[in-house]
């Protein structure tokens, strides 16, 4: 197709679409807070302490333990997404 300026556009390649769908399934398989912590630390360059205390203030003195829980949820979410359990 063409956009409004007449420039030729192309659809999202299949592998990119599949990757996006995979990460959506991972997100659905995880708890909201676990997903937010992982996204902030791994994707938005937050420090572990800043991400954890912003999302779960009760873990102020055990931020690394909470981050490990979020990473465990990420691994489990990825497994579930690959199996199609989501």
Short mmCIF file of the N, C-alpha and C atoms (twelve columns), coordinates in Angstrom:
data_MODEL
# 
_entry.id   MODEL 
# 
loop_
_atom_site.group_PDB 
_atom_site.id 
_atom_site.type_symbol 
_atom_site.label_atom_id 
_atom_site.label_alt_id 
_atom_site.label_comp_id 
_atom_site.label_asym_id 
_atom_site.label_seq_id 
_atom_site.Cartn_x 
_atom_site.Cartn_y 
_atom_site.Cartn_z 
_atom_site.pdbx_PDB_model_num 
ATOM 1   N N  . UNK A 1  0.803  -1.172  0.000  1 
ATOM 2   C CA . UNK A 1  0.000  0.000   0.000  1 
ATOM 3   C C  . UNK A 1  0.855  1.248   0.000  1 
ATOM 4   N N  . UNK A 2  0.189  2.366   -0.044 1 
ATOM 5   C CA . UNK A 2  0.863  3.664   -0.003 1 
ATOM 6   C C  . UNK A 2  0.267  4.497   1.129  1 
ATOM 7   N N  . UNK A 3  1.125  5.332   1.745  1 
ATOM 8   C CA . UNK A 3  0.612  6.204   2.793  1 
ATOM 9   C C  . UNK A 3  0.057  7.472   2.158  1 
ATOM 10  N N  . UNK A 4  -0.361 8.443   2.965  1 
ATOM 11  C CA . UNK A 4  -1.004 9.658   2.448  1 
ATOM 12  C C  . UNK A 4  -0.078 10.510  1.596  1 
ATOM 13  N N  . UNK A 5  1.241  10.338  1.731  1 
ATOM 14  C CA . UNK A 5  2.181  11.107  0.916  1 
ATOM 15  C C  . UNK A 5  2.534  10.383  -0.374 1 
ATOM 16  N N  . UNK A 6  2.010  9.196   -0.573 1 
ATOM 17  C CA . UNK A 6  2.289  8.432   -1.769 1 
ATOM 18  C C  . UNK A 6  3.513  7.542   -1.666 1 
ATOM 19  N N  . UNK A 7  4.129  7.495   -0.488 1 
ATOM 20  C CA . UNK A 7  5.309  6.664   -0.287 1 
ATOM 21  C C  . UNK A 7  4.875  5.211   -0.130 1 
ATOM 22  N N  . UNK A 8  5.608  4.326   -0.790 1 
ATOM 23  C CA . UNK A 8  5.311  2.893   -0.700 1 
ATOM 24  C C  . UNK A 8  5.549  2.413   0.732  1 
ATOM 25  N N  . UNK A 9  4.602  1.742   1.315  1 
ATOM 26  C CA . UNK A 9  4.737  1.187   2.659  1 
ATOM 27  C C  . UNK A 9  4.668  -0.327  2.571  1 
ATOM 28  N N  . UNK A 10 5.190  -0.980  3.589  1 
ATOM 29  C CA . UNK A 10 5.098  -2.439  3.604  1 
ATOM 30  C C  . UNK A 10 4.509  -2.875  4.942  1 
ATOM 31  N N  . UNK A 11 3.901  -4.014  4.910  1 
ATOM 32  C CA . UNK A 11 3.312  -4.564  6.131  1 
ATOM 33  C C  . UNK A 11 4.420  -5.015  7.069  1 
ATOM 34  N N  . UNK A 12 4.077  -5.128  8.331  1 
ATOM 35  C CA . UNK A 12 5.025  -5.626  9.330  1 
ATOM 36  C C  . UNK A 12 5.437  -7.041  8.943  1 
ATOM 37  N N  . UNK A 13 6.740  -7.304  8.856  1 
ATOM 38  C CA . UNK A 13 7.172  -8.672  8.501  1 
ATOM 39  C C  . UNK A 13 6.601  -9.699  9.476  1 
ATOM 40  N N  . UNK A 14 6.396  -10.884 8.971  1 
ATOM 41  C CA . UNK A 14 5.773  -11.951 9.757  1 
ATOM 42  C C  . UNK A 14 6.538  -12.209 11.048 1 
ATOM 43  N N  . UNK A 15 7.872  -12.287 10.999 1 
ATOM 44  C CA . UNK A 15 8.635  -12.602 12.209 1 
ATOM 45  C C  . UNK A 15 8.486  -11.513 13.267 1 
ATOM 46  N N  . UNK A 16 8.348  -10.242 12.837 1 
ATOM 47  C CA . UNK A 16 8.139  -9.167  13.809 1 
ATOM 48  C C  . UNK A 16 6.746  -9.266  14.425 1 
ATOM 49  N N  . UNK A 17 5.770  -9.592  13.611 1 
ATOM 50  C CA . UNK A 17 4.399  -9.750  14.118 1 
ATOM 51  C C  . UNK A 17 4.326  -10.905 15.110 1 
ATOM 52  N N  . UNK A 18 5.004  -12.014 14.783 1 
ATOM 53  C CA . UNK A 18 5.018  -13.168 15.690 1 
ATOM 54  C C  . UNK A 18 5.731  -12.841 16.991 1 
ATOM 55  N N  . UNK A 19 6.808  -12.087 16.917 1 
ATOM 56  C CA . UNK A 19 7.528  -11.696 18.131 1 
ATOM 57  C C  . UNK A 19 6.656  -10.807 19.010 1 
ATOM 58  N N  . UNK A 20 5.949  -9.887  18.397 1 
ATOM 59  C CA . UNK A 20 5.060  -9.003  19.159 1 
ATOM 60  C C  . UNK A 20 3.941  -9.802  19.831 1 
ATOM 61  N N  . UNK A 21 3.379  -10.739 19.101 1 
ATOM 62  C CA . UNK A 21 2.330  -11.593 19.667 1 
ATOM 63  C C  . UNK A 21 2.872  -12.438 20.807 1 
ATOM 64  N N  . UNK A 22 4.088  -12.953 20.663 1 
ATOM 65  C CA . UNK A 22 4.712  -13.741 21.721 1 
ATOM 66  C C  . UNK A 22 4.839  -12.915 22.997 1 
ATOM 67  N N  . UNK A 23 5.364  -11.695 22.891 1 
ATOM 68  C CA . UNK A 23 5.556  -10.869 24.093 1 
ATOM 69  C C  . UNK A 23 4.235  -10.455 24.707 1 
ATOM 70  N N  . UNK A 24 3.194  -10.322 23.900 1 
ATOM 71  C CA . UNK A 24 1.862  -10.057 24.468 1 
ATOM 72  C C  . UNK A 24 1.386  -11.254 25.289 1 
ATOM 73  N N  . UNK A 25 1.636  -12.462 24.781 1 
ATOM 74  C CA . UNK A 25 1.257  -13.669 25.532 1 
ATOM 75  C C  . UNK A 25 2.071  -13.778 26.825 1 
ATOM 76  N N  . UNK A 26 3.354  -13.431 26.767 1 
ATOM 77  C CA . UNK A 26 4.184  -13.449 27.978 1 
ATOM 78  C C  . UNK A 26 3.602  -12.478 28.995 1 
ATOM 79  N N  . UNK A 27 3.274  -11.278 28.557 1 
ATOM 80  C CA . UNK A 27 2.700  -10.276 29.460 1 
ATOM 81  C C  . UNK A 27 1.407  -10.784 30.094 1 
ATOM 82  N N  . UNK A 28 0.564  -11.436 29.304 1 
ATOM 83  C CA . UNK A 28 -0.693 -11.970 29.823 1 
ATOM 84  C C  . UNK A 28 -0.466 -13.074 30.835 1 
ATOM 85  N N  . UNK A 29 0.619  -13.823 30.679 1 
ATOM 86  C CA . UNK A 29 0.911  -14.935 31.580 1 
ATOM 87  C C  . UNK A 29 1.510  -14.474 32.901 1 
ATOM 88  N N  . UNK A 30 1.977  -13.235 32.933 1 
ATOM 89  C CA . UNK A 30 2.637  -12.714 34.139 1 
ATOM 90  C C  . UNK A 30 1.667  -11.859 34.935 1 
ATOM 91  N N  . UNK A 31 1.996  -11.639 36.209 1 
ATOM 92  C CA . UNK A 31 1.263  -10.670 36.999 1 
ATOM 93  C C  . UNK A 31 1.614  -9.267  36.528 1 
ATOM 94  N N  . UNK A 32 0.712  -8.341  36.713 1 
ATOM 95  C CA . UNK A 32 0.921  -6.966  36.252 1 
ATOM 96  C C  . UNK A 32 2.185  -6.370  36.863 1 
ATOM 97  N N  . UNK A 33 2.357  -6.514  38.156 1 
ATOM 98  C CA . UNK A 33 3.525  -5.920  38.806 1 
ATOM 99  C C  . UNK A 33 4.830  -6.560  38.335 1 
ATOM 100 N N  . UNK A 34 4.826  -7.869  38.149 1 
ATOM 101 C CA . UNK A 34 6.028  -8.546  37.656 1 
ATOM 102 C C  . UNK A 34 6.399  -8.013  36.272 1 
ATOM 103 N N  . UNK A 35 5.390  -7.880  35.404 1 
ATOM 104 C CA . UNK A 35 5.641  -7.372  34.057 1 
ATOM 105 C C  . UNK A 35 6.201  -5.948  34.114 1 
ATOM 106 N N  . UNK A 36 5.592  -5.097  34.939 1 
ATOM 107 C CA . UNK A 36 6.053  -3.706  35.028 1 
ATOM 108 C C  . UNK A 36 7.485  -3.608  35.532 1 
ATOM 109 N N  . UNK A 37 7.820  -4.408  36.522 1 
ATOM 110 C CA . UNK A 37 9.182  -4.387  37.051 1 
ATOM 111 C C  . UNK A 37 10.171 -4.800  35.964 1 
ATOM 112 N N  . UNK A 38 9.898  -5.896  35.288 1 
ATOM 113 C CA . UNK A 38 10.799 -6.363  34.225 1 
ATOM 114 C C  . UNK A 38 10.894 -5.345  33.096 1 
ATOM 115 N N  . UNK A 39 9.772  -4.786  32.712 1 
ATOM 116 C CA . UNK A 39 9.779  -3.804  31.624 1 
ATOM 117 C C  . UNK A 39 10.588 -2.567  31.984 1 
ATOM 118 N N  . UNK A 40 10.406 -2.086  33.204 1 
ATOM 119 C CA . UNK A 40 11.148 -0.887  33.612 1 
ATOM 120 C C  . UNK A 40 12.640 -1.140  33.709 1 
ATOM 121 N N  . UNK A 41 13.029 -2.264  34.316 1 
ATOM 122 C CA . UNK A 41 14.457 -2.541  34.494 1 
ATOM 123 C C  . UNK A 41 15.102 -2.918  33.159 1 
ATOM 124 N N  . UNK A 42 14.482 -3.819  32.421 1 
ATOM 125 C CA . UNK A 42 15.103 -4.347  31.199 1 
ATOM 126 C C  . UNK A 42 14.852 -3.485  29.974 1 
ATOM 127 N N  . UNK A 43 13.775 -2.731  29.954 1 
ATOM 128 C CA . UNK A 43 13.437 -1.985  28.752 1 
ATOM 129 C C  . UNK A 43 13.470 -0.481  28.868 1 
ATOM 130 N N  . UNK A 44 13.389 0.031   30.097 1 
ATOM 131 C CA . UNK A 44 13.309 1.481   30.269 1 
ATOM 132 C C  . UNK A 44 14.467 2.038   31.086 1 
ATOM 133 N N  . UNK A 45 15.459 1.197   31.364 1 
ATOM 134 C CA . UNK A 45 16.696 1.616   32.029 1 
ATOM 135 C C  . UNK A 45 16.497 2.144   33.457 1 
ATOM 136 N N  . UNK A 46 15.468 1.655   34.154 1 
ATOM 137 C CA . UNK A 46 15.314 1.970   35.573 1 
ATOM 138 C C  . UNK A 46 16.312 1.131   36.360 1 
ATOM 139 N N  . UNK A 47 16.740 1.622   37.489 1 
ATOM 140 C CA . UNK A 47 17.521 0.758   38.383 1 
ATOM 141 C C  . UNK A 47 16.549 -0.228  39.018 1 
ATOM 142 N N  . UNK A 48 17.074 -1.345  39.491 1 
ATOM 143 C CA . UNK A 48 16.230 -2.346  40.150 1 
ATOM 144 C C  . UNK A 48 15.517 -1.713  41.343 1 
ATOM 145 N N  . UNK A 49 16.264 -0.995  42.163 1 
ATOM 146 C CA . UNK A 49 15.680 -0.389  43.363 1 
ATOM 147 C C  . UNK A 49 14.568 0.594   43.009 1 
ATOM 148 N N  . UNK A 50 14.780 1.446   42.005 1 
ATOM 149 C CA . UNK A 50 13.761 2.434   41.626 1 
ATOM 150 C C  . UNK A 50 12.502 1.767   41.089 1 
ATOM 151 N N  . UNK A 51 12.673 0.747   40.254 1 
ATOM 152 C CA . UNK A 51 11.512 0.066   39.680 1 
ATOM 153 C C  . UNK A 51 10.707 -0.658  40.741 1 
ATOM 154 N N  . UNK A 52 11.399 -1.407  41.592 1 
ATOM 155 C CA . UNK A 52 10.698 -2.196  42.609 1 
ATOM 156 C C  . UNK A 52 9.998  -1.299  43.618 1 
ATOM 157 N N  . UNK A 53 10.661 -0.274  44.118 1 
ATOM 158 C CA . UNK A 53 10.029 0.577   45.132 1 
ATOM 159 C C  . UNK A 53 8.881  1.395   44.556 1 
ATOM 160 N N  . UNK A 54 8.938  1.733   43.273 1 
ATOM 161 C CA . UNK A 54 7.824  2.459   42.656 1 
ATOM 162 C C  . UNK A 54 6.592  1.575   42.517 1 
ATOM 163 N N  . UNK A 55 6.802  0.298   42.251 1 
ATOM 164 C CA . UNK A 55 5.683  -0.610  41.989 1 
ATOM 165 C C  . UNK A 55 5.252  -1.366  43.242 1 
ATOM 166 N N  . UNK A 56 6.196  -1.770  44.052 1 
ATOM 167 C CA . UNK A 56 5.910  -2.480  45.306 1 
ATOM 168 C C  . UNK A 56 6.678  -1.818  46.450 1 
ATOM 169 N N  . UNK A 57 6.156  -0.709  46.993 1 
ATOM 170 C CA . UNK A 57 6.887  0.015   48.044 1 
ATOM 171 C C  . UNK A 57 7.208  -0.829  49.276 1 
ATOM 172 N N  . UNK A 58 6.453  -1.862  49.531 1 
ATOM 173 C CA . UNK A 58 6.684  -2.722  50.684 1 
ATOM 174 C C  . UNK A 58 7.976  -3.524  50.593 1 
ATOM 175 N N  . UNK A 59 8.576  -3.565  49.421 1 
ATOM 176 C CA . UNK A 59 9.819  -4.305  49.219 1 
ATOM 177 C C  . UNK A 59 11.036 -3.380  49.247 1 
ATOM 178 N N  . UNK A 60 10.907 -2.263  49.881 1 
ATOM 179 C CA . UNK A 60 11.967 -1.250  49.893 1 
ATOM 180 C C  . UNK A 60 13.319 -1.806  50.340 1 
ATOM 181 N N  . UNK A 61 13.300 -2.699  51.311 1 
ATOM 182 C CA . UNK A 61 14.554 -3.223  51.842 1 
ATOM 183 C C  . UNK A 61 14.923 -4.596  51.291 1 
ATOM 184 N N  . UNK A 62 14.146 -5.067  50.335 1 
ATOM 185 C CA . UNK A 62 14.464 -6.356  49.710 1 
ATOM 186 C C  . UNK A 62 14.172 -6.286  48.209 1 
ATOM 187 N N  . UNK A 63 14.679 -5.242  47.575 1 
ATOM 188 C CA . UNK A 63 14.391 -5.022  46.158 1 
ATOM 189 C C  . UNK A 63 14.955 -6.134  45.267 1 
ATOM 190 N N  . UNK A 64 16.133 -6.642  45.599 1 
ATOM 191 C CA . UNK A 64 16.702 -7.704  44.765 1 
ATOM 192 C C  . UNK A 64 15.888 -8.984  44.843 1 
ATOM 193 N N  . UNK A 65 15.383 -9.292  46.030 1 
ATOM 194 C CA . UNK A 65 14.529 -10.480 46.170 1 
ATOM 195 C C  . UNK A 65 13.266 -10.323 45.329 1 
ATOM 196 N N  . UNK A 66 12.683 -9.128  45.350 1 
ATOM 197 C CA . UNK A 66 11.467 -8.885  44.564 1 
ATOM 198 C C  . UNK A 66 11.777 -8.937  43.070 1 
ATOM 199 N N  . UNK A 67 12.932 -8.415  42.668 1 
ATOM 200 C CA . UNK A 67 13.312 -8.467  41.266 1 
ATOM 201 C C  . UNK A 67 13.510 -9.910  40.811 1 
ATOM 202 N N  . UNK A 68 14.091 -10.732 41.658 1 
ATOM 203 C CA . UNK A 68 14.245 -12.159 41.316 1 
ATOM 204 C C  . UNK A 68 12.880 -12.823 41.139 1 
ATOM 205 N N  . UNK A 69 11.918 -12.457 41.974 1 
ATOM 206 C CA . UNK A 69 10.561 -12.992 41.814 1 
ATOM 207 C C  . UNK A 69 9.986  -12.584 40.455 1 
ATOM 208 N N  . UNK A 70 10.206 -11.328 40.077 1 
ATOM 209 C CA . UNK A 70 9.704  -10.850 38.781 1 
ATOM 210 C C  . UNK A 70 10.392 -11.590 37.629 1 
ATOM 211 N N  . UNK A 71 11.693 -11.826 37.762 1 
ATOM 212 C CA . UNK A 71 12.405 -12.577 36.722 1 
ATOM 213 C C  . UNK A 71 11.914 -14.016 36.644 1 
ATOM 214 N N  . UNK A 72 11.632 -14.627 37.788 1 
ATOM 215 C CA . UNK A 72 11.064 -15.982 37.791 1 
ATOM 216 C C  . UNK A 72 9.725  -15.990 37.054 1 
ATOM 217 N N  . UNK A 73 8.908  -14.959 37.298 1 
ATOM 218 C CA . UNK A 73 7.618  -14.859 36.617 1 
ATOM 219 C C  . UNK A 73 7.813  -14.661 35.114 1 
ATOM 220 N N  . UNK A 74 8.842  -13.915 34.734 1 
ATOM 221 C CA . UNK A 74 9.141  -13.717 33.321 1 
ATOM 222 C C  . UNK A 74 9.506  -15.044 32.655 1 
ATOM 223 N N  . UNK A 75 10.369 -15.808 33.282 1 
ATOM 224 C CA . UNK A 75 10.768 -17.109 32.730 1 
ATOM 225 C C  . UNK A 75 9.549  -18.020 32.609 1 
ATOM 226 N N  . UNK A 76 8.738  -18.073 33.632 1 
ATOM 227 C CA . UNK A 76 7.542  -18.912 33.597 1 
ATOM 228 C C  . UNK A 76 6.564  -18.417 32.534 1 
ATOM 229 N N  . UNK A 77 6.418  -17.111 32.417 1 
ATOM 230 C CA . UNK A 77 5.544  -16.546 31.380 1 
ATOM 231 C C  . UNK A 77 6.011  -16.887 29.981 1 
ATOM 232 N N  . UNK A 78 7.330  -16.884 29.785 1 
ATOM 233 C CA . UNK A 78 7.877  -17.258 28.481 1 
ATOM 234 C C  . UNK A 78 7.615  -18.726 28.174 1 
ATOM 235 N N  . UNK A 79 7.755  -19.572 29.178 1 
ATOM 236 C CA . UNK A 79 7.463  -20.999 28.990 1 
ATOM 237 C C  . UNK A 79 6.006  -21.201 28.609 1 
ATOM 238 N N  . UNK A 80 5.118  -20.540 29.336 1 
ATOM 239 C CA . UNK A 80 3.680  -20.672 29.059 1 
ATOM 240 C C  . UNK A 80 3.333  -20.137 27.673 1 
ATOM 241 N N  . UNK A 81 3.963  -19.041 27.280 1 
ATOM 242 C CA . UNK A 81 3.679  -18.457 25.961 1 
ATOM 243 C C  . UNK A 81 4.140  -19.390 24.845 1 
ATOM 244 N N  . UNK A 82 5.279  -20.033 25.041 1 
ATOM 245 C CA . UNK A 82 5.785  -20.971 24.015 1 
ATOM 246 C C  . UNK A 82 4.879  -22.185 23.890 1 
ATOM 247 N N  . UNK A 83 4.368  -22.662 25.040 1 
ATOM 248 C CA . UNK A 83 3.484  -23.843 25.025 1 
ATOM 249 C C  . UNK A 83 2.089  -23.491 24.506 1 
ATOM 250 N N  . UNK A 84 1.757  -22.217 24.512 1 
ATOM 251 C CA . UNK A 84 0.425  -21.798 24.092 1 
ATOM 252 C C  . UNK A 84 -0.602 -21.885 25.197 1 
ATOM 253 N N  . UNK A 85 -0.125 -21.863 26.460 1 
ATOM 254 C CA . UNK A 85 -1.041 -21.949 27.606 1 
ATOM 255 C C  . UNK A 85 -1.751 -20.638 27.891 1 
ATOM 256 N N  . UNK A 86 -1.429 -19.605 27.148 1 
ATOM 257 C CA . UNK A 86 -2.007 -18.287 27.415 1 
ATOM 258 C C  . UNK A 86 -2.994 -17.947 26.341 1 
# 
